[in-house]
Amino acid sequence: DRALAVYPDRVAIVDEPDQPANPMATVTYRELADIRRQMGVAMDKLGLDMGDRVAMVSHNSARLLTSFFGVSGNGRVFVPINFRLNTEEVKYIVEQCGARALLIDPELADDLADVECEMKWILGEESDAVWLGHEGEPAPWEPDEDAVASINYTSGTTARPKGVEQTHRARWLNAVTFGWHTGVSDRDVYLHTLPMFHCDGWGMLYTVTGMGVKHVVIRKVDGAEILRRVEEHGVTMMCGAPAVVSAVLDAAADWDGP
């Protein structure tokens, strides 16, 4: 809401150009707010009630990013699932969280074909036809800071993965303190080197959205591709493990430009 009020005409999201589904067109914050509205109307039409779970298994993508706002921002609970998990693990999570809807990255469609869910779509033209293009306003939802916004699953290293419920208040507090400590400003450009499914991108996606920052989506970590996006978009911030930094430094040692 703040990004819409303060930075409506700024570019919000630049999608990965090499998505297996057609990449989403670059969207402004005004357009992102409209996507949220359309998704709310879509869930009403689908009969998804407030508090219902909507799961997605996807690499980093604009469709995944917009769903954090389109699903949770309309009173439902978003469940981003680790795309590296095998079929049985995804089956368990979908069943355990009680997801009524499931969206799957095209690259994972064959591997996850046996995962059952009441409603299921492949991301891209198939999902866009259902979730986007709607007129009207979604059913009113009274925001509740103690309601669950998303469910993130643990890695399951010692037992079955466990769903960690994140409330709207927890996400807000995380976003504010993250921005405070990292010094995010409205002049930054953020590159999504961190998987968005991982703790909702550590919550940084909410931080930078509130500051009207441009999101640049990269599908998979690659040192040279990261450097290309830094050069093209003027990236100032990214998150990642030491291995990501190492990949960038290794690529920089041999960097000759695009």
PDB file of C-alpha atoms in Angstrom:
ATOM      1  CA  ASP A   1       0.000   0.000   0.000  1.00  0.00           C
ATOM      2  CA  ARG A   2       2.848   2.415   0.777  1.00  0.00           C
ATOM      3  CA  ALA A   3       4.581   1.685  -2.531  1.00  0.00           C
ATOM      4  CA  LEU A   4       1.316   2.305  -4.384  1.00  0.00           C
ATOM      5  CA  ALA A   5       0.733   5.589  -2.548  1.00  0.00           C
ATOM      6  CA  VAL A   6       4.264   6.966  -2.861  1.00  0.00           C
ATOM      7  CA  TYR A   7       5.814   5.305  -5.935  1.00  0.00           C
ATOM      8  CA  PRO A   8       2.901   4.234  -8.198  1.00  0.00           C
ATOM      9  CA  ASP A   9       4.699   4.789 -11.515  1.00  0.00           C
ATOM     10  CA  ARG A  10       8.049   3.296 -10.539  1.00  0.00           C
ATOM     11  CA  VAL A  11       9.091  -0.028 -12.025  1.00  0.00           C
ATOM     12  CA  ALA A  12       8.341  -2.677  -9.422  1.00  0.00           C
ATOM     13  CA  ILE A  13       9.427  -5.949 -11.050  1.00  0.00           C
ATOM     14  CA  VAL A  14      11.687  -6.934 -13.920  1.00  0.00           C
ATOM     15  CA  ASP A  15      11.205 -10.650 -14.542  1.00  0.00           C
ATOM     16  CA  GLU A  16      13.878 -13.188 -15.481  1.00  0.00           C
ATOM     17  CA  PRO A  17      13.965 -13.070 -19.309  1.00  0.00           C
ATOM     18  CA  ASP A  18      14.639 -16.808 -19.655  1.00  0.00           C
ATOM     19  CA  GLN A  19      11.673 -18.211 -17.710  1.00  0.00           C
ATOM     20  CA  PRO A  20      10.348 -21.525 -19.130  1.00  0.00           C
ATOM     21  CA  ALA A  21       6.961 -19.803 -19.085  1.00  0.00           C
ATOM     22  CA  ASN A  22       6.798 -16.488 -20.899  1.00  0.00           C
ATOM     23  CA  PRO A  23       8.230 -13.922 -18.485  1.00  0.00           C
ATOM     24  CA  MET A  24       5.777 -11.430 -17.069  1.00  0.00           C
ATOM     25  CA  ALA A  25       5.967  -7.982 -18.594  1.00  0.00           C
ATOM     26  CA  THR A  26       7.750  -5.381 -16.486  1.00  0.00           C
ATOM     27  CA  VAL A  27       5.232  -3.980 -14.004  1.00  0.00           C
ATOM     28  CA  THR A  28       5.004  -0.742 -12.045  1.00  0.00           C
ATOM     29  CA  TYR A  29       3.831  -0.559  -8.459  1.00  0.00           C
ATOM     30  CA  ARG A  30       0.435   0.641  -9.679  1.00  0.00           C
ATOM     31  CA  GLU A  31       0.231  -2.438 -11.913  1.00  0.00           C
ATOM     32  CA  LEU A  32       1.410  -4.690  -9.085  1.00  0.00           C
ATOM     33  CA  ALA A  33      -1.441  -3.393  -6.934  1.00  0.00           C
ATOM     34  CA  ASP A  34      -3.842  -4.159  -9.772  1.00  0.00           C
ATOM     35  CA  ILE A  35      -2.457  -7.705 -10.043  1.00  0.00           C
ATOM     36  CA  ARG A  36      -3.145  -8.089  -6.328  1.00  0.00           C
ATOM     37  CA  ARG A  37      -6.731  -6.952  -6.957  1.00  0.00           C
ATOM     38  CA  GLN A  38      -7.182  -9.365  -9.872  1.00  0.00           C
ATOM     39  CA  MET A  39      -5.860 -12.272  -7.824  1.00  0.00           C
ATOM     40  CA  GLY A  40      -8.290 -11.440  -5.046  1.00  0.00           C
ATOM     41  CA  VAL A  41     -11.207 -11.538  -7.486  1.00  0.00           C
ATOM     42  CA  ALA A  42      -9.883 -14.804  -8.933  1.00  0.00           C
ATOM     43  CA  MET A  43      -9.780 -16.481  -5.515  1.00  0.00           C
ATOM     44  CA  ASP A  44     -13.340 -15.327  -4.823  1.00  0.00           C
ATOM     45  CA  LYS A  45     -14.487 -16.886  -8.093  1.00  0.00           C
ATOM     46  CA  LEU A  46     -12.585 -20.090  -7.336  1.00  0.00           C
ATOM     47  CA  GLY A  47     -14.317 -20.403  -3.979  1.00  0.00           C
ATOM     48  CA  LEU A  48     -11.123 -20.019  -1.977  1.00  0.00           C
ATOM     49  CA  ASP A  49     -12.196 -18.778   1.437  1.00  0.00           C
ATOM     50  CA  MET A  50     -10.317 -16.395   3.700  1.00  0.00           C
ATOM     51  CA  GLY A  51      -7.545 -18.358   5.396  1.00  0.00           C
ATOM     52  CA  ASP A  52      -7.367 -21.049   2.697  1.00  0.00           C
ATOM     53  CA  ARG A  53      -3.890 -22.187   1.680  1.00  0.00           C
ATOM     54  CA  VAL A  54      -2.484 -21.521  -1.811  1.00  0.00           C
ATOM     55  CA  ALA A  55       0.821 -23.311  -2.494  1.00  0.00           C
ATOM     56  CA  MET A  56       3.392 -22.715  -5.201  1.00  0.00           C
ATOM     57  CA  VAL A  57       6.507 -24.629  -6.228  1.00  0.00           C
ATOM     58  CA  SER A  58       8.656 -22.378  -8.353  1.00  0.00           C
ATOM     59  CA  HIS A  59      12.092 -21.029  -9.047  1.00  0.00           C
ATOM     60  CA  ASN A  60      12.397 -17.282  -8.642  1.00  0.00           C
ATOM     61  CA  SER A  61       9.900 -15.594 -10.937  1.00  0.00           C
ATOM     62  CA  ALA A  62       7.670 -12.540 -11.141  1.00  0.00           C
ATOM     63  CA  ARG A  63       4.628 -14.804 -10.791  1.00  0.00           C
ATOM     64  CA  LEU A  64       5.991 -16.137  -7.508  1.00  0.00           C
ATOM     65  CA  LEU A  65       6.837 -12.636  -6.282  1.00  0.00           C
ATOM     66  CA  THR A  66       3.420 -11.174  -7.098  1.00  0.00           C
ATOM     67  CA  SER A  67       1.716 -14.068  -5.297  1.00  0.00           C
ATOM     68  CA  PHE A  68       3.110 -13.016  -1.921  1.00  0.00           C
ATOM     69  CA  PHE A  69       0.963  -9.899  -2.269  1.00  0.00           C
ATOM     70  CA  GLY A  70      -1.889 -11.341  -4.328  1.00  0.00           C
ATOM     71  CA  VAL A  71      -2.543 -14.281  -1.989  1.00  0.00           C
ATOM     72  CA  SER A  72      -1.592 -12.983   1.468  1.00  0.00           C
ATOM     73  CA  GLY A  73      -2.780  -9.480   0.612  1.00  0.00           C
ATOM     74  CA  ASN A  74      -6.277 -10.855   0.066  1.00  0.00           C
ATOM     75  CA  GLY A  75      -6.679 -12.764   3.310  1.00  0.00           C
ATOM     76  CA  ARG A  76      -5.475 -16.181   2.176  1.00  0.00           C
ATOM     77  CA  VAL A  77      -2.309 -17.993   3.261  1.00  0.00           C
ATOM     78  CA  PHE A  78       0.560 -18.368   0.807  1.00  0.00           C
ATOM     79  CA  VAL A  79       2.740 -21.494   0.984  1.00  0.00           C
ATOM     80  CA  PRO A  80       5.939 -21.148  -1.116  1.00  0.00           C
ATOM     81  CA  ILE A  81       7.563 -24.581  -1.454  1.00  0.00           C
ATOM     82  CA  ASN A  82      11.228 -25.367  -2.018  1.00  0.00           C
ATOM     83  CA  PHE A  83      11.638 -26.300  -5.699  1.00  0.00           C
ATOM     84  CA  ARG A  84      14.554 -28.584  -4.820  1.00  0.00           C
ATOM     85  CA  LEU A  85      12.350 -31.043  -2.900  1.00  0.00           C
ATOM     86  CA  ASN A  86      11.385 -34.382  -4.393  1.00  0.00           C
ATOM     87  CA  THR A  87       7.866 -35.449  -5.282  1.00  0.00           C
ATOM     88  CA  GLU A  88       7.118 -37.194  -2.000  1.00  0.00           C
ATOM     89  CA  GLU A  89       8.267 -34.212   0.029  1.00  0.00           C
ATOM     90  CA  VAL A  90       6.112 -31.826  -1.998  1.00  0.00           C
ATOM     91  CA  LYS A  91       3.154 -34.207  -1.645  1.00  0.00           C
ATOM     92  CA  TYR A  92       3.603 -34.215   2.113  1.00  0.00           C
ATOM     93  CA  ILE A  93       3.735 -30.424   2.382  1.00  0.00           C
ATOM     94  CA  VAL A  94       0.702 -29.862   0.144  1.00  0.00           C
ATOM     95  CA  GLU A  95      -1.305 -32.357   2.194  1.00  0.00           C
ATOM     96  CA  GLN A  96       0.025 -31.291   5.589  1.00  0.00           C
ATOM     97  CA  CYS A  97      -0.700 -27.587   5.126  1.00  0.00           C
ATOM     98  CA  GLY A  98      -4.123 -28.336   3.656  1.00  0.00           C
ATOM     99  CA  ALA A  99      -3.525 -26.450   0.407  1.00  0.00           C
ATOM    100  CA  ARG A 100      -6.612 -26.200  -1.802  1.00  0.00           C
ATOM    101  CA  ALA A 101      -4.704 -24.705  -4.744  1.00  0.00           C
ATOM    102  CA  LEU A 102      -1.281 -25.523  -6.173  1.00  0.00           C
ATOM    103  CA  LEU A 103       0.765 -23.787  -8.851  1.00  0.00           C
ATOM    104  CA  ILE A 104       3.827 -25.453 -10.369  1.00  0.00           C
ATOM    105  CA  ASP A 105       6.774 -24.145 -12.372  1.00  0.00           C
ATOM    106  CA  PRO A 106       6.801 -25.591 -15.946  1.00  0.00           C
ATOM    107  CA  GLU A 107      10.279 -27.026 -15.404  1.00  0.00           C
ATOM    108  CA  LEU A 108       8.901 -29.117 -12.521  1.00  0.00           C
ATOM    109  CA  ALA A 109       5.596 -30.106 -14.137  1.00  0.00           C
ATOM    110  CA  ASP A 110       6.615 -33.632 -15.135  1.00  0.00           C
ATOM    111  CA  ASP A 111       8.340 -34.457 -11.845  1.00  0.00           C
ATOM    112  CA  LEU A 112       5.369 -33.226  -9.800  1.00  0.00           C
ATOM    113  CA  ALA A 113       2.619 -34.561 -12.034  1.00  0.00           C
ATOM    114  CA  ASP A 114       1.521 -37.028  -9.337  1.00  0.00           C
ATOM    115  CA  VAL A 115       1.099 -34.377  -6.642  1.00  0.00           C
ATOM    116  CA  GLU A 116      -2.638 -34.116  -6.053  1.00  0.00           C
ATOM    117  CA  CYS A 117      -4.514 -30.985  -5.074  1.00  0.00           C
ATOM    118  CA  GLU A 118      -8.102 -29.815  -5.400  1.00  0.00           C
ATOM    119  CA  MET A 119      -7.032 -27.086  -7.868  1.00  0.00           C
ATOM    120  CA  LYS A 120      -3.784 -27.222  -9.793  1.00  0.00           C
ATOM    121  CA  TRP A 121      -2.184 -25.192 -12.594  1.00  0.00           C
ATOM    122  CA  ILE A 122       1.128 -24.872 -14.415  1.00  0.00           C
ATOM    123  CA  LEU A 123       2.605 -21.385 -14.136  1.00  0.00           C
ATOM    124  CA  GLY A 124       2.410 -19.377 -17.345  1.00  0.00           C
ATOM    125  CA  GLU A 125      -0.447 -19.110 -19.804  1.00  0.00           C
ATOM    126  CA  GLU A 126      -2.466 -21.763 -17.950  1.00  0.00           C
ATOM    127  CA  SER A 127      -2.293 -20.038 -14.576  1.00  0.00           C
ATOM    128  CA  ASP A 128      -2.572 -16.512 -16.010  1.00  0.00           C
ATOM    129  CA  ALA A 129      -5.881 -17.428 -17.669  1.00  0.00           C
ATOM    130  CA  VAL A 130      -7.296 -18.282 -14.234  1.00  0.00           C
ATOM    131  CA  TRP A 131      -5.640 -15.738 -11.967  1.00  0.00           C
ATOM    132  CA  LEU A 132      -5.396 -12.581 -14.070  1.00  0.00           C
ATOM    133  CA  GLY A 133      -7.622 -10.407 -16.244  1.00  0.00           C
ATOM    134  CA  HIS A 134     -10.522 -10.000 -13.820  1.00  0.00           C
ATOM    135  CA  GLU A 135     -12.674  -6.890 -13.418  1.00  0.00           C
ATOM    136  CA  GLY A 136     -14.323  -5.682 -10.236  1.00  0.00           C
ATOM    137  CA  GLU A 137     -13.202  -5.663  -6.639  1.00  0.00           C
ATOM    138  CA  PRO A 138     -12.372  -8.640  -4.398  1.00  0.00           C
ATOM    139  CA  ALA A 139     -14.458  -9.517  -1.385  1.00  0.00           C
ATOM    140  CA  PRO A 140     -13.616  -7.180   1.519  1.00  0.00           C
ATOM    141  CA  TRP A 141     -11.027  -8.494   3.926  1.00  0.00           C
ATOM    142  CA  GLU A 142     -10.423  -6.816   7.255  1.00  0.00           C
ATOM    143  CA  PRO A 143      -6.651  -6.989   7.773  1.00  0.00           C
ATOM    144  CA  ASP A 144      -5.701  -8.817  10.957  1.00  0.00           C
ATOM    145  CA  GLU A 145      -2.084  -8.509  12.063  1.00  0.00           C
ATOM    146  CA  ASP A 146      -2.328 -11.771  14.001  1.00  0.00           C
ATOM    147  CA  ALA A 147      -3.659 -13.763  11.027  1.00  0.00           C
ATOM    148  CA  VAL A 148      -1.289 -16.122   9.224  1.00  0.00           C
ATOM    149  CA  ALA A 149       0.183 -14.574   6.080  1.00  0.00           C
ATOM    150  CA  SER A 150       2.387 -17.437   4.925  1.00  0.00           C
ATOM    151  CA  ILE A 151       3.627 -20.871   5.929  1.00  0.00           C
ATOM    152  CA  ASN A 152       7.286 -21.694   5.390  1.00  0.00           C
ATOM    153  CA  TYR A 153       8.532 -25.253   5.749  1.00  0.00           C
ATOM    154  CA  THR A 154      11.730 -26.309   7.478  1.00  0.00           C
ATOM    155  CA  SER A 155      14.252 -28.409   5.581  1.00  0.00           C
ATOM    156  CA  GLY A 156      13.276 -31.613   7.369  1.00  0.00           C
ATOM    157  CA  THR A 157      16.871 -32.641   8.100  1.00  0.00           C
ATOM    158  CA  THR A 158      15.974 -34.514  11.297  1.00  0.00           C
ATOM    159  CA  ALA A 159      12.324 -35.393  10.632  1.00  0.00           C
ATOM    160  CA  ARG A 160       9.453 -34.384   8.391  1.00  0.00           C
ATOM    161  CA  PRO A 161       9.442 -30.717   7.323  1.00  0.00           C
ATOM    162  CA  LYS A 162       7.503 -28.552   9.740  1.00  0.00           C
ATOM    163  CA  GLY A 163       5.283 -25.666   8.695  1.00  0.00           C
ATOM    164  CA  VAL A 164       6.236 -22.375  10.364  1.00  0.00           C
ATOM    165  CA  GLU A 165       3.318 -19.950  10.421  1.00  0.00           C
ATOM    166  CA  GLN A 166       4.256 -16.331   9.799  1.00  0.00           C
ATOM    167  CA  THR A 167       1.691 -13.735  10.824  1.00  0.00           C
ATOM    168  CA  HIS A 168       1.218 -10.403   9.087  1.00  0.00           C
ATOM    169  CA  ARG A 169       2.662  -8.675  12.149  1.00  0.00           C
ATOM    170  CA  ALA A 170       5.728 -10.927  12.193  1.00  0.00           C
ATOM    171  CA  ARG A 171       6.342 -10.221   8.518  1.00  0.00           C
ATOM    172  CA  TRP A 172       5.891  -6.466   9.045  1.00  0.00           C
ATOM    173  CA  LEU A 173       8.271  -6.363  12.012  1.00  0.00           C
ATOM    174  CA  ASN A 174      10.839  -8.414  10.109  1.00  0.00           C
ATOM    175  CA  ALA A 175      10.598  -6.120   7.081  1.00  0.00           C
ATOM    176  CA  VAL A 176      10.991  -2.953   9.137  1.00  0.00           C
ATOM    177  CA  THR A 177      13.929  -4.166  11.218  1.00  0.00           C
ATOM    178  CA  PHE A 178      15.618  -5.679   8.154  1.00  0.00           C
ATOM    179  CA  GLY A 179      15.355  -2.376   6.325  1.00  0.00           C
ATOM    180  CA  TRP A 180      16.583  -0.468   9.347  1.00  0.00           C
ATOM    181  CA  HIS A 181      19.709  -2.589   9.763  1.00  0.00           C
ATOM    182  CA  THR A 182      20.568  -2.843   6.066  1.00  0.00           C
ATOM    183  CA  GLY A 183      19.817   0.799   5.343  1.00  0.00           C
ATOM    184  CA  VAL A 184      17.463   0.210   2.423  1.00  0.00           C
ATOM    185  CA  SER A 185      16.548   3.425   0.617  1.00  0.00           C
ATOM    186  CA  ASP A 186      14.253   4.286  -2.269  1.00  0.00           C
ATOM    187  CA  ARG A 187      17.325   4.638  -4.491  1.00  0.00           C
ATOM    188  CA  ASP A 188      18.251   0.962  -4.186  1.00  0.00           C
ATOM    189  CA  VAL A 189      17.762  -1.775  -6.791  1.00  0.00           C
ATOM    190  CA  TYR A 190      17.322  -5.285  -5.409  1.00  0.00           C
ATOM    191  CA  LEU A 191      18.414  -8.509  -7.134  1.00  0.00           C
ATOM    192  CA  HIS A 192      16.652 -11.715  -6.035  1.00  0.00           C
ATOM    193  CA  THR A 193      19.675 -14.000  -5.717  1.00  0.00           C
ATOM    194  CA  LEU A 194      18.050 -15.530  -2.623  1.00  0.00           C
ATOM    195  CA  PRO A 195      15.309 -18.105  -3.315  1.00  0.00           C
ATOM    196  CA  MET A 196      11.973 -16.402  -2.714  1.00  0.00           C
ATOM    197  CA  PHE A 197      10.575 -19.557  -1.108  1.00  0.00           C
ATOM    198  CA  HIS A 198      13.236 -19.368   1.631  1.00  0.00           C
ATOM    199  CA  CYS A 199      11.526 -17.670   4.597  1.00  0.00           C
ATOM    200  CA  ASP A 200       9.665 -15.478   2.078  1.00  0.00           C
ATOM    201  CA  GLY A 201      13.026 -14.362   0.704  1.00  0.00           C
ATOM    202  CA  TRP A 202      14.091 -13.703   4.323  1.00  0.00           C
ATOM    203  CA  GLY A 203      11.329 -11.084   4.298  1.00  0.00           C
ATOM    204  CA  MET A 204      13.490  -8.719   2.269  1.00  0.00           C
ATOM    205  CA  LEU A 205      10.959  -8.700  -0.552  1.00  0.00           C
ATOM    206  CA  TYR A 206       8.539  -6.864   1.760  1.00  0.00           C
ATOM    207  CA  THR A 207      11.233  -4.434   2.917  1.00  0.00           C
ATOM    208  CA  VAL A 208      12.228  -3.294  -0.546  1.00  0.00           C
ATOM    209  CA  THR A 209       8.619  -3.141  -1.756  1.00  0.00           C
ATOM    210  CA  GLY A 210       7.711  -0.751   1.037  1.00  0.00           C
ATOM    211  CA  MET A 211      10.562   1.512  -0.101  1.00  0.00           C
ATOM    212  CA  GLY A 212       9.534   1.458  -3.766  1.00  0.00           C
ATOM    213  CA  VAL A 213      12.675  -0.419  -4.798  1.00  0.00           C
ATOM    214  CA  LYS A 214      12.945  -2.120  -8.194  1.00  0.00           C
ATOM    215  CA  HIS A 215      12.927  -5.942  -7.927  1.00  0.00           C
ATOM    216  CA  VAL A 216      15.156  -7.661 -10.484  1.00  0.00           C
ATOM    217  CA  VAL A 217      14.376 -11.379 -10.734  1.00  0.00           C
ATOM    218  CA  ILE A 218      17.073 -13.920 -11.519  1.00  0.00           C
ATOM    219  CA  ARG A 219      15.900 -17.507 -11.869  1.00  0.00           C
ATOM    220  CA  LYS A 220      19.056 -19.356 -10.872  1.00  0.00           C
ATOM    221  CA  VAL A 221      22.289 -18.231  -9.248  1.00  0.00           C
ATOM    222  CA  ASP A 222      25.056 -17.761 -11.776  1.00  0.00           C
ATOM    223  CA  GLY A 223      27.998 -15.452 -11.122  1.00  0.00           C
ATOM    224  CA  ALA A 224      28.259 -14.034 -14.642  1.00  0.00           C
ATOM    225  CA  GLU A 225      24.492 -13.562 -14.931  1.00  0.00           C
ATOM    226  CA  ILE A 226      24.464 -11.707 -11.614  1.00  0.00           C
ATOM    227  CA  LEU A 227      27.174  -9.356 -12.886  1.00  0.00           C
ATOM    228  CA  ARG A 228      25.240  -8.759 -16.116  1.00  0.00           C
ATOM    229  CA  ARG A 229      22.176  -7.704 -14.141  1.00  0.00           C
ATOM    230  CA  VAL A 230      24.245  -5.485 -11.861  1.00  0.00           C
ATOM    231  CA  GLU A 231      25.549  -3.735 -14.963  1.00  0.00           C
ATOM    232  CA  GLU A 232      22.197  -3.545 -16.757  1.00  0.00           C
ATOM    233  CA  HIS A 233      19.968  -2.499 -13.865  1.00  0.00           C
ATOM    234  CA  GLY A 234      22.362  -0.791 -11.446  1.00  0.00           C
ATOM    235  CA  VAL A 235      21.782  -3.388  -8.721  1.00  0.00           C
ATOM    236  CA  THR A 236      22.797  -2.160  -5.274  1.00  0.00           C
ATOM    237  CA  MET A 237      21.555  -4.956  -2.996  1.00  0.00           C
ATOM    238  CA  MET A 238      21.223  -8.712  -2.938  1.00  0.00           C
ATOM    239  CA  CYS A 239      21.062 -11.467  -0.313  1.00  0.00           C
ATOM    240  CA  GLY A 240      22.750 -14.850  -0.338  1.00  0.00           C
ATOM    241  CA  ALA A 241      24.965 -17.404   1.320  1.00  0.00           C
ATOM    242  CA  PRO A 242      28.781 -17.195   1.052  1.00  0.00           C
ATOM    243  CA  ALA A 243      28.626 -19.535  -1.946  1.00  0.00           C
ATOM    244  CA  VAL A 244      26.701 -16.868  -3.866  1.00  0.00           C
ATOM    245  CA  VAL A 245      29.331 -14.241  -3.070  1.00  0.00           C
ATOM    246  CA  SER A 246      32.040 -16.687  -4.107  1.00  0.00           C
ATOM    247  CA  ALA A 247      30.301 -17.307  -7.449  1.00  0.00           C
ATOM    248  CA  VAL A 248      30.168 -13.569  -8.113  1.00  0.00           C
ATOM    249  CA  LEU A 249      33.834 -13.071  -7.198  1.00  0.00           C
ATOM    250  CA  ASP A 250      34.910 -15.986  -9.383  1.00  0.00           C
ATOM    251  CA  ALA A 251      32.947 -14.561 -12.305  1.00  0.00           C
ATOM    252  CA  ALA A 252      34.364 -11.086 -11.692  1.00  0.00           C
ATOM    253  CA  ALA A 253      37.911 -12.404 -11.966  1.00  0.00           C
ATOM    254  CA  ASP A 254      37.240 -13.319 -15.594  1.00  0.00           C
ATOM    255  CA  TRP A 255      34.721 -10.554 -16.332  1.00  0.00           C
ATOM    256  CA  ASP A 256      35.008  -8.857 -19.704  1.00  0.00           C
ATOM    257  CA  GLY A 257      31.550  -7.332 -19.718  1.00  0.00           C
ATOM    258  CA  PRO A 258      28.414  -8.599 -21.502  1.00  0.00           C
TER     259      PRO A 258
END
